[in-house]
Every structure is written in C-alpha cells, then in structure tokens.
CSV table of C-alpha atoms in Angstrom, one decimal:
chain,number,residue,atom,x,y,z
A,178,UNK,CA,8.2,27.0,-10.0
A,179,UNK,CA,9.4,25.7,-6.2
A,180,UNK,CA,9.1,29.4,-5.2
A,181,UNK,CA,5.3,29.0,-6.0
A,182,UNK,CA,4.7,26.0,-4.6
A,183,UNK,CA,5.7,27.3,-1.3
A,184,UNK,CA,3.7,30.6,-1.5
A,185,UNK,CA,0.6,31.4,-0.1
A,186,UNK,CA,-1.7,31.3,-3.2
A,187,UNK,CA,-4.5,34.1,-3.9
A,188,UNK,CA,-7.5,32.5,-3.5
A,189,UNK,CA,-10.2,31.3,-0.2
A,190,UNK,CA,-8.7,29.3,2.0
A,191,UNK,CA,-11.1,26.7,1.2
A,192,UNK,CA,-10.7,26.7,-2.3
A,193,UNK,CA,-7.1,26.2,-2.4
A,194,UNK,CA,-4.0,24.5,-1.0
A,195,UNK,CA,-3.1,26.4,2.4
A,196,UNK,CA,0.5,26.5,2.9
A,197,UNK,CA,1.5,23.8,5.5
A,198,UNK,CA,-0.4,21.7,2.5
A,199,UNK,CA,2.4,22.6,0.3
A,200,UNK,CA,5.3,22.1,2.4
A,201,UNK,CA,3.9,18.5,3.5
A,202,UNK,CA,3.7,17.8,-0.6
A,203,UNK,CA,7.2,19.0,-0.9
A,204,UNK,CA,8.7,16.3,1.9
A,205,UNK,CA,6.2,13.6,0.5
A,206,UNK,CA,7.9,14.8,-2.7
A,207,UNK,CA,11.0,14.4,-1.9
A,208,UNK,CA,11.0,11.7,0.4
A,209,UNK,CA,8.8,10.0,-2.6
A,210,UNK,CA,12.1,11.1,-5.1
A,211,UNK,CA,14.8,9.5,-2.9
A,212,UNK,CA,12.9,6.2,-2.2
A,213,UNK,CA,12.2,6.0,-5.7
A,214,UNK,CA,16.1,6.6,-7.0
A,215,UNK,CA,17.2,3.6,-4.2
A,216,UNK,CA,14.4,1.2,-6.0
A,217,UNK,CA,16.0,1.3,-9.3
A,218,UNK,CA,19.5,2.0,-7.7
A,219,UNK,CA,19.2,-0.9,-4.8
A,220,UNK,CA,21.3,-3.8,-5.3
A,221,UNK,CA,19.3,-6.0,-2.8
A,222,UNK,CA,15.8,-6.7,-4.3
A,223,UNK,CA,14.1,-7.6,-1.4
A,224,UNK,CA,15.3,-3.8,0.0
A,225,UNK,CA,14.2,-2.4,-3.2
A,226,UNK,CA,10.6,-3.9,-2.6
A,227,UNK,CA,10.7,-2.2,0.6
A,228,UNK,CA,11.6,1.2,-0.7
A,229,UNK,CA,8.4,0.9,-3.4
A,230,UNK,CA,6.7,0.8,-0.2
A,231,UNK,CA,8.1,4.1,0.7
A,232,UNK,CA,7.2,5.5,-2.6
A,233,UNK,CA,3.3,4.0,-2.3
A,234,UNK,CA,3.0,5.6,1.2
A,235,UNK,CA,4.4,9.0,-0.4
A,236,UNK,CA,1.6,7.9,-3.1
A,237,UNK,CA,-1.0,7.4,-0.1
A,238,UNK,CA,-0.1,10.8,1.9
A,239,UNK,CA,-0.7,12.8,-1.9
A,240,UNK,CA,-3.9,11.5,-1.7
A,241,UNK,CA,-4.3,12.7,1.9
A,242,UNK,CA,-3.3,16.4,1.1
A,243,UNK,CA,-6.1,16.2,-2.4
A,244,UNK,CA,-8.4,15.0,0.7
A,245,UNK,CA,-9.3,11.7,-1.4
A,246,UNK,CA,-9.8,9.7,1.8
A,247,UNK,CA,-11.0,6.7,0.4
A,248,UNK,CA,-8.2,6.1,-1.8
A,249,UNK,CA,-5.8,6.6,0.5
A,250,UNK,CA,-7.2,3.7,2.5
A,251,UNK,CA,-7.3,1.9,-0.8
A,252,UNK,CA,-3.8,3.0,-1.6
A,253,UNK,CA,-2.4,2.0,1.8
A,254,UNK,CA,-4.8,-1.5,1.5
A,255,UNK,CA,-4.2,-2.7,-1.3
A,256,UNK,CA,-0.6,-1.1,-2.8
A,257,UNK,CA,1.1,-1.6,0.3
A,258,UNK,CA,-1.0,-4.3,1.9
A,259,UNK,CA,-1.4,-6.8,-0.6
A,260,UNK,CA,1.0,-5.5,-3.8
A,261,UNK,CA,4.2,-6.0,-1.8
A,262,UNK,CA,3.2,-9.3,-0.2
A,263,UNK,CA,3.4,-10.2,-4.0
A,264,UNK,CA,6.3,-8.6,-4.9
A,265,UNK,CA,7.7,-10.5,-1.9
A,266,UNK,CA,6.3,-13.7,-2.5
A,267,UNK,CA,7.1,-13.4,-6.4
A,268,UNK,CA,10.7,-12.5,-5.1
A,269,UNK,CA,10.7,-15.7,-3.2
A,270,UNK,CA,8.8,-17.8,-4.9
A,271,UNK,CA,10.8,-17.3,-8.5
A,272,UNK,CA,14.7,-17.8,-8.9
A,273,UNK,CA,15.7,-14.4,-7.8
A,274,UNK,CA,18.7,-13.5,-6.6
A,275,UNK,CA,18.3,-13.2,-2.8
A,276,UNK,CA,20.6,-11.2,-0.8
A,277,UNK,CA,23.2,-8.5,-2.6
A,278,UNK,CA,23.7,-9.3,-6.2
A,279,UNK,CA,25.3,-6.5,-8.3
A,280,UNK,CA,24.1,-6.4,-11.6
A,281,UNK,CA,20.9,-5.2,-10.5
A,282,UNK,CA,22.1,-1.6,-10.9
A,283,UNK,CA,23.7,-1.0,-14.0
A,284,UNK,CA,25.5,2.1,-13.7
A,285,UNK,CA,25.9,2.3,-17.8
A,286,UNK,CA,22.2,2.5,-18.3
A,287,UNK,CA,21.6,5.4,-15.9
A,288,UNK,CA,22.5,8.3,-18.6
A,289,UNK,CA,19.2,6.4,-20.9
A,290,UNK,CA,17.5,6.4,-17.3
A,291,UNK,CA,17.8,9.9,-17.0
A,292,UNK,CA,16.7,10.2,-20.2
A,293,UNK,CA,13.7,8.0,-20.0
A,294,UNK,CA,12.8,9.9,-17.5
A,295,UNK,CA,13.0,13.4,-18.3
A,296,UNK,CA,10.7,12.4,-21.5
A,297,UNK,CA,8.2,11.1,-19.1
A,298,UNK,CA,8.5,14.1,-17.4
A,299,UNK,CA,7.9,16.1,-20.4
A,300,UNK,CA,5.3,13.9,-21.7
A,301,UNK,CA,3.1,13.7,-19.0
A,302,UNK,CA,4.0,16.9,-17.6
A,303,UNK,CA,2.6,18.4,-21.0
A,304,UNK,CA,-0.5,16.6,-20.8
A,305,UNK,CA,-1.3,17.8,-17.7
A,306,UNK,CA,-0.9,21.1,-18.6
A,307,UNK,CA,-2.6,21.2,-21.6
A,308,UNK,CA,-5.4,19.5,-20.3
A,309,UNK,CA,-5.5,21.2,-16.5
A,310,UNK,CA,-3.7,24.6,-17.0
A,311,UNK,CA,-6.4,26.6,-16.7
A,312,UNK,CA,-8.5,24.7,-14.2
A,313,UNK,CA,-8.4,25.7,-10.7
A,314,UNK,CA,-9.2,23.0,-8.2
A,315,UNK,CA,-12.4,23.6,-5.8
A,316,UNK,CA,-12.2,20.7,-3.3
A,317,UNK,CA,-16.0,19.8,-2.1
A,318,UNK,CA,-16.1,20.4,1.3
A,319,UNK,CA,-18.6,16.9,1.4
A,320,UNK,CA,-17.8,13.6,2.9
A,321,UNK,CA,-16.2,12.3,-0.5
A,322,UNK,CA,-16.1,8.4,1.0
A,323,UNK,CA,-19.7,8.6,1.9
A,324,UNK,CA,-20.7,10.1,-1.5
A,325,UNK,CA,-18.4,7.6,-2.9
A,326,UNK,CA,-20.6,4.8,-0.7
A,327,UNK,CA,-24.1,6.2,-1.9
A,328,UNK,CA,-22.8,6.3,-5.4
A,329,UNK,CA,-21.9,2.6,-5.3
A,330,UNK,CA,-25.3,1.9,-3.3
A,331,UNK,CA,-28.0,3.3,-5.7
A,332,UNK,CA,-26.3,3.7,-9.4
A,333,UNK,CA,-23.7,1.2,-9.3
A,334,UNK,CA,-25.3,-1.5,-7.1
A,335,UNK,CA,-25.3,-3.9,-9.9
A,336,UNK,CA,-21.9,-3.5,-11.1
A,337,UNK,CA,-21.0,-3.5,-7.2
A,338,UNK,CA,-22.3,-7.4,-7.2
A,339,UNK,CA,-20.6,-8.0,-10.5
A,340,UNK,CA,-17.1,-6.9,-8.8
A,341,UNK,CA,-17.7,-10.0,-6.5
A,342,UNK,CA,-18.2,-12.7,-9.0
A,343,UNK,CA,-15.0,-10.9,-11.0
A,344,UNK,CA,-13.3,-11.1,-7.7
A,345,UNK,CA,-14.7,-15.0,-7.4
A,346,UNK,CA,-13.7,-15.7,-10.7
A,347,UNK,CA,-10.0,-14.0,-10.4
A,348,UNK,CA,-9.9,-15.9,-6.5
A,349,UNK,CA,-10.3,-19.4,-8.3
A,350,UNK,CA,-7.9,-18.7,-11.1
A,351,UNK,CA,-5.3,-18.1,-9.0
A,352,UNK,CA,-5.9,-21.1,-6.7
A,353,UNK,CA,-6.3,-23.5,-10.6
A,354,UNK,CA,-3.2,-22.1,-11.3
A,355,UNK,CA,-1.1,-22.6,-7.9
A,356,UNK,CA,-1.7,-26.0,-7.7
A,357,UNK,CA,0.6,-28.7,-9.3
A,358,UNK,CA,-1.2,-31.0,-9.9
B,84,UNK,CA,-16.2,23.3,8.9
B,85,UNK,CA,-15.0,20.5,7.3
B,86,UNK,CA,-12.4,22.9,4.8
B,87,UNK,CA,-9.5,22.1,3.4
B,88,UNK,CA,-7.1,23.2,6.0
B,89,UNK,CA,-9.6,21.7,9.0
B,90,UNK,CA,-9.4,18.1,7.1
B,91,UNK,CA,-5.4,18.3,6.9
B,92,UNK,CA,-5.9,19.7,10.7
B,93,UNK,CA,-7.2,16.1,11.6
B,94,UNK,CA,-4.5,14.1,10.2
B,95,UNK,CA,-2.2,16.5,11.9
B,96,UNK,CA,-3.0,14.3,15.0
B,97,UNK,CA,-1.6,11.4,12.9
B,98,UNK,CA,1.4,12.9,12.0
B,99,UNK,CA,1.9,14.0,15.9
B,100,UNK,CA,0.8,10.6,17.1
B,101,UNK,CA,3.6,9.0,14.7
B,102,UNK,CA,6.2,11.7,15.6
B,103,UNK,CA,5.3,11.1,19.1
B,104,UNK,CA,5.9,7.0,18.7
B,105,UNK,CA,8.8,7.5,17.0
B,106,UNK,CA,10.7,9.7,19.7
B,107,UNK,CA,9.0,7.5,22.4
B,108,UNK,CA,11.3,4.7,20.5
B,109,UNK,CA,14.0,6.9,20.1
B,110,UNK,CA,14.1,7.9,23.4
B,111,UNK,CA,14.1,4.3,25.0
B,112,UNK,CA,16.7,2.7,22.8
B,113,UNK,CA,19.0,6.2,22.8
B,114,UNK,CA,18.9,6.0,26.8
B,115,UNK,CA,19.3,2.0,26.8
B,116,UNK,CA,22.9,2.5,24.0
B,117,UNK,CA,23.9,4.9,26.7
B,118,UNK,CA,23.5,3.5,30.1
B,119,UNK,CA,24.2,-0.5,29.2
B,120,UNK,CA,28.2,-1.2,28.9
B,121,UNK,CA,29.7,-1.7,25.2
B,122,UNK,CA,32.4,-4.9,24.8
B,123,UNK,CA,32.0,-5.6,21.4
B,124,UNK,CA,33.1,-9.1,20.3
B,125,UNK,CA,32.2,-10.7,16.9
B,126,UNK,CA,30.3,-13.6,18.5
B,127,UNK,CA,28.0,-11.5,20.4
B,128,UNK,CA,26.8,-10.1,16.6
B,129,UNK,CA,25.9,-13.6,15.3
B,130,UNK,CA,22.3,-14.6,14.4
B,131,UNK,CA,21.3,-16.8,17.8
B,132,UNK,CA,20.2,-20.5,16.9
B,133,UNK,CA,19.7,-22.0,19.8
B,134,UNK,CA,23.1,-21.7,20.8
B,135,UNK,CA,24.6,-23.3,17.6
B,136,UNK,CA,26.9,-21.6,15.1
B,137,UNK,CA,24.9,-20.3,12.3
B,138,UNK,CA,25.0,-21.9,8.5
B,139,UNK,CA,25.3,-19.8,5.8
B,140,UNK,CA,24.0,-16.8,5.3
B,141,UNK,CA,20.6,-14.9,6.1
B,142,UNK,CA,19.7,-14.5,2.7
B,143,UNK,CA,18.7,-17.6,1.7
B,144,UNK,CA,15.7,-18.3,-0.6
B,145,UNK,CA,13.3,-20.7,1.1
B,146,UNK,CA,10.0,-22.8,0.0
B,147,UNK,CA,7.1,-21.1,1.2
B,148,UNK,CA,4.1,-23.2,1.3
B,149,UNK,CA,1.5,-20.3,1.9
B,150,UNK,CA,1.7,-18.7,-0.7
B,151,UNK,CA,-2.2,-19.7,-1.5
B,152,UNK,CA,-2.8,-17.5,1.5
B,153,UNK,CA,-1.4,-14.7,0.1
B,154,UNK,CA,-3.4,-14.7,-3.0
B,155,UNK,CA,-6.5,-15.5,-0.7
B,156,UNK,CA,-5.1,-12.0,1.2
B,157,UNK,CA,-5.4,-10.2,-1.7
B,158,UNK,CA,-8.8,-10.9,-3.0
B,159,UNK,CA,-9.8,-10.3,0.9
B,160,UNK,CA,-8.1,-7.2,0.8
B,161,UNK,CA,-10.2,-5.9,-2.2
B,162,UNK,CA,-13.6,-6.8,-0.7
B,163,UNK,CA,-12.1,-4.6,2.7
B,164,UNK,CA,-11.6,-2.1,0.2
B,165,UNK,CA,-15.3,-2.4,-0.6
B,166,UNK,CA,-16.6,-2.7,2.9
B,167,UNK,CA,-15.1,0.4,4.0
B,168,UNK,CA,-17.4,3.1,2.2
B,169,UNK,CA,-20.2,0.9,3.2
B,170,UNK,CA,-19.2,1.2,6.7
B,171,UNK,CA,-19.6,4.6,6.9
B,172,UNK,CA,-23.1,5.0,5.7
B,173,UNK,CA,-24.7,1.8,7.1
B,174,UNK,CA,-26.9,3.1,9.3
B,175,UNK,CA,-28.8,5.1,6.5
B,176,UNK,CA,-29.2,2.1,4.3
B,177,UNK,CA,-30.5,-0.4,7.1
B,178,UNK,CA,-31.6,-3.6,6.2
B,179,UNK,CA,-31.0,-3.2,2.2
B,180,UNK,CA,-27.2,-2.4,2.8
B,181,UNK,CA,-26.9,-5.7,4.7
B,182,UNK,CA,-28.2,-7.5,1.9
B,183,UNK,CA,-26.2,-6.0,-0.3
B,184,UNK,CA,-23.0,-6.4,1.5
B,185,UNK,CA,-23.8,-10.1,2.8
B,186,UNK,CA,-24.5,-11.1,-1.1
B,187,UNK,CA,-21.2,-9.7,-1.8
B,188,UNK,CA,-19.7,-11.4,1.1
B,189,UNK,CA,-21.2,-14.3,0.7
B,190,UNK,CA,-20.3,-15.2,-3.0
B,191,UNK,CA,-16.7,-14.3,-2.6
B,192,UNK,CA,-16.6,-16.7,0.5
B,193,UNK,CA,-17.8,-19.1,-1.9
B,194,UNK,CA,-14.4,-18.6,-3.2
B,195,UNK,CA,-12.7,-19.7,0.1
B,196,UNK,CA,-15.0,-22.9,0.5
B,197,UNK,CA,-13.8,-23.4,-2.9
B,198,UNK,CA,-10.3,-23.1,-1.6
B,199,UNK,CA,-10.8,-25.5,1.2
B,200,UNK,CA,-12.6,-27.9,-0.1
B,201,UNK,CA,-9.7,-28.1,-2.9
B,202,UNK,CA,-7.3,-28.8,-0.3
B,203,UNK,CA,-4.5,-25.9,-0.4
B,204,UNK,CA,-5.0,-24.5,3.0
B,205,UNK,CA,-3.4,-27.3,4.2
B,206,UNK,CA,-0.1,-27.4,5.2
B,207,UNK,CA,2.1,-29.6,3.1
C-alpha cells in the first residue's frame, strides 16, 4: 500500500497524482501523524492547541495537492485563523490548567486510544472504499475558485445574502451572550 | 496548461520561498550562536522586567478583556472567506457584483454598529 503511493501510477499526467504529489502527501502525512499524536499526548494545553495548528496546515497543504484552492484559503482562514484564537481564548478565558499539568495525558487510556482509533480507521477507511474504490479521480483542469465564485454569483445569490444575516444573527448572539450584564 | 503537475509547480515557489526564509533565519542565528562569546549564568536566562526580579511563573492565566474582538474576528474572518472567490471574478460581474458584495458587507457591519453602539469595544 506505501509501495503504491510512491509509484508512478498508469494513467495521463493530467489525470492523476504525478509523483512529487505523492511524496509531498506522504510528509504532510506524516508530519500531520506526529503533530496529531503530541495533541492528545501534550501535557501543556496551550502547546497542544499549537500542535492542532500543525495538523490543520497538514489539513490545508491536502487540499493544495487535490488542487482545492479555495478551501485551502478557507482552511488556513478560518481553522487556523479564527479556530485557534478560540481554542486559545477558551483556554484562557475558562479555568484551565495553564502551564504543565500532568493528567492531561493518561498513559492508561492509550491501549482504548489505540483502539478507538484503529476502528475509525476501519470504519471510515471502509466507507471510503466501498463508496470510491472504483472511481478514478479526473481533476478539472478549470479555475475551481472562480467556478466556485460564479456558482455562488448566479444560482446561489440568494442563499449567498442569507449567509450574511445567519452570520448577523450568530455575530449578535455571541456579543448577548459575552456580556454580564 | 494549467494540469495537475503545473498547479503543484506554482506552489513549488511557496515551498522554495519558505525553505528559502527559513535557512535565511537559520543562517543568521547559526552564525550569531557562533561568533558572540557564551558565559552562561542563571540570571542572564530570566524573563527581563524592567530590571526587577520576575514573580512567578510565565504561565499564568490572565483576564482578557478582548475577547469580544475575537468573536468579532471570526465572523470577519468568514465574510473574508466570502470575499475571496468574489475577488477573483469581479471584473466580469461589474456593477452587480458590487451590489452584491456591498449588501453583504453592509448587513454584517450592521453587526459591528450593533457591537459598538452596545458598548463592548471598549476597554474596561
């Protein structure tokens, strides 16, 4: 399985993943791995916040290689822009332990951690498979943010607007709720 | 043109740009923990406070008062999100894609009068 992901595949070039596509997966991949182990493994949970932002950016450069643009500018916007400002400001902002505290790894739940996640792995793993295993991937060669612009600018223009008053309505929620008084 | 292996091509710019920052830093603090003279003392490695002995430690959890901002950032953030597809095809849409876009500004700056007027940008 990692033999194929390194190997030149049999198809166009522009059909397929090209090599240098596959190794820069399999650093993201594994950069994404480790960062992910030290979130759930980090005894300091400001540090752990900081290494989700490693694993969002591996998130972000995945997109990249799949050529979604635009959602790697969202990913890199919004996950690592405004998620971790909350994650930090929730850190500070609650009674959480600042600084090292040890309990936040427990070292007896990492055999159901493993475990946990090896039927994720299997779960999801199988659904992608069933549903995908056949299909072979033809990226469109088009300008997907600007397609993605004149979909939202003649179908969606309504819902578009909509998005601002949900926004409005979320915005003024959150200021009803911060205040103390 | 534009195939898979020419759009990774142009972020391969990014990745050399970054590589190139990041040795560029490397570089300059390697040569600057060569040339300058080590004496290490433990009062050199204390947090400098005006020249007062630090209190406790650095991990301490403190009040933050803009955290209103923060939630303002996010919603901001979104509508970026928004702006950015827009961006790229605004000269096609002209006048109509201004509309569109300054409607959708406008009501969610509606939420920042909103904010203002209620008083929590201030500093407290």
């Amino acid at each position: 399985m990692i033999a194929s992901l390194f190997a030149a595949q049999a198809c166009a070039p522009s059909e397929c993943f090209a090599v240098p596509a596959n190794i820069a997966f399999g650093i993201c991949a594994l950069l994404m791995i480790g960062a992910a182990i030290k979130v759930v493994t980090e005894t300091n949970i400001v540090h752990a916040a900081l290494y989700l932002v490693v694993v969002l950016a591996g998130v972000g450069v995945n997109y990249l290689i799949l050529q979604a643009e635009f959602l790697a500018v969202t990913q890199f916007l919004v996950y690592i822009g405004a998620i971790i400002v909350l994650f930090l400001f929730g850190i500070m902002l609650t009674r959480a332990p600042m600084g090292r505290s040890d309990d936040l790894d427990n070292a007896k739940l990492r055999p159901a951690g493993i475990g946990a996640a090896v039927m994720l792995l299997v779960v999801l793993g199988g659904a992608l498979l069933s549903s995908f295993g056949e299909t072979h991937l033809v990226f469109s060669t088009a300008n997907s943010t600007t397609a993605l612009s004149d979909a939202v600018f003649n179908q969606y223009l309504i819902p578009f607007e909509v998005v601002s008053v949900m926004l409005l309505a979320a915005l003024i929620g959150a200021i009803v709720l911060a205040r103390r008084d | 043109m534009s195939s898979a292996s020419d759009f990774l091509r142009e972020y391969l710019t990014v990745l050399i740009l970054g590589g190139v920052g990041a040795a560029l830093v490397g570089l300059l603090l390697g040569a600057s923990h060569l040339l300058r003279p080590a004496r290490r003392q433990p009062g050199k490695s204390l947090t400098y406070e005006s020249g007062v002995d630090p209190v406790g430690t650095g991990w301490t959890q403190s009040q933050i008062r803009y955290y209103v901002f923060a939630l303002l950032f996010v919603m901001f953030d979104v509508e970026a999100v928004f702006i950015f597809p827009w961006a790229t095809r605004l000269e096609a849409y002209g006048g109509f894609g201004l509309v569109e876009m300054g409607i959708f500004v406008f009501i969610l700056l509606l939420g920042l009068v909103y904010a203002w007027r209620k008083g929590v940008l201030k500093w407290v």
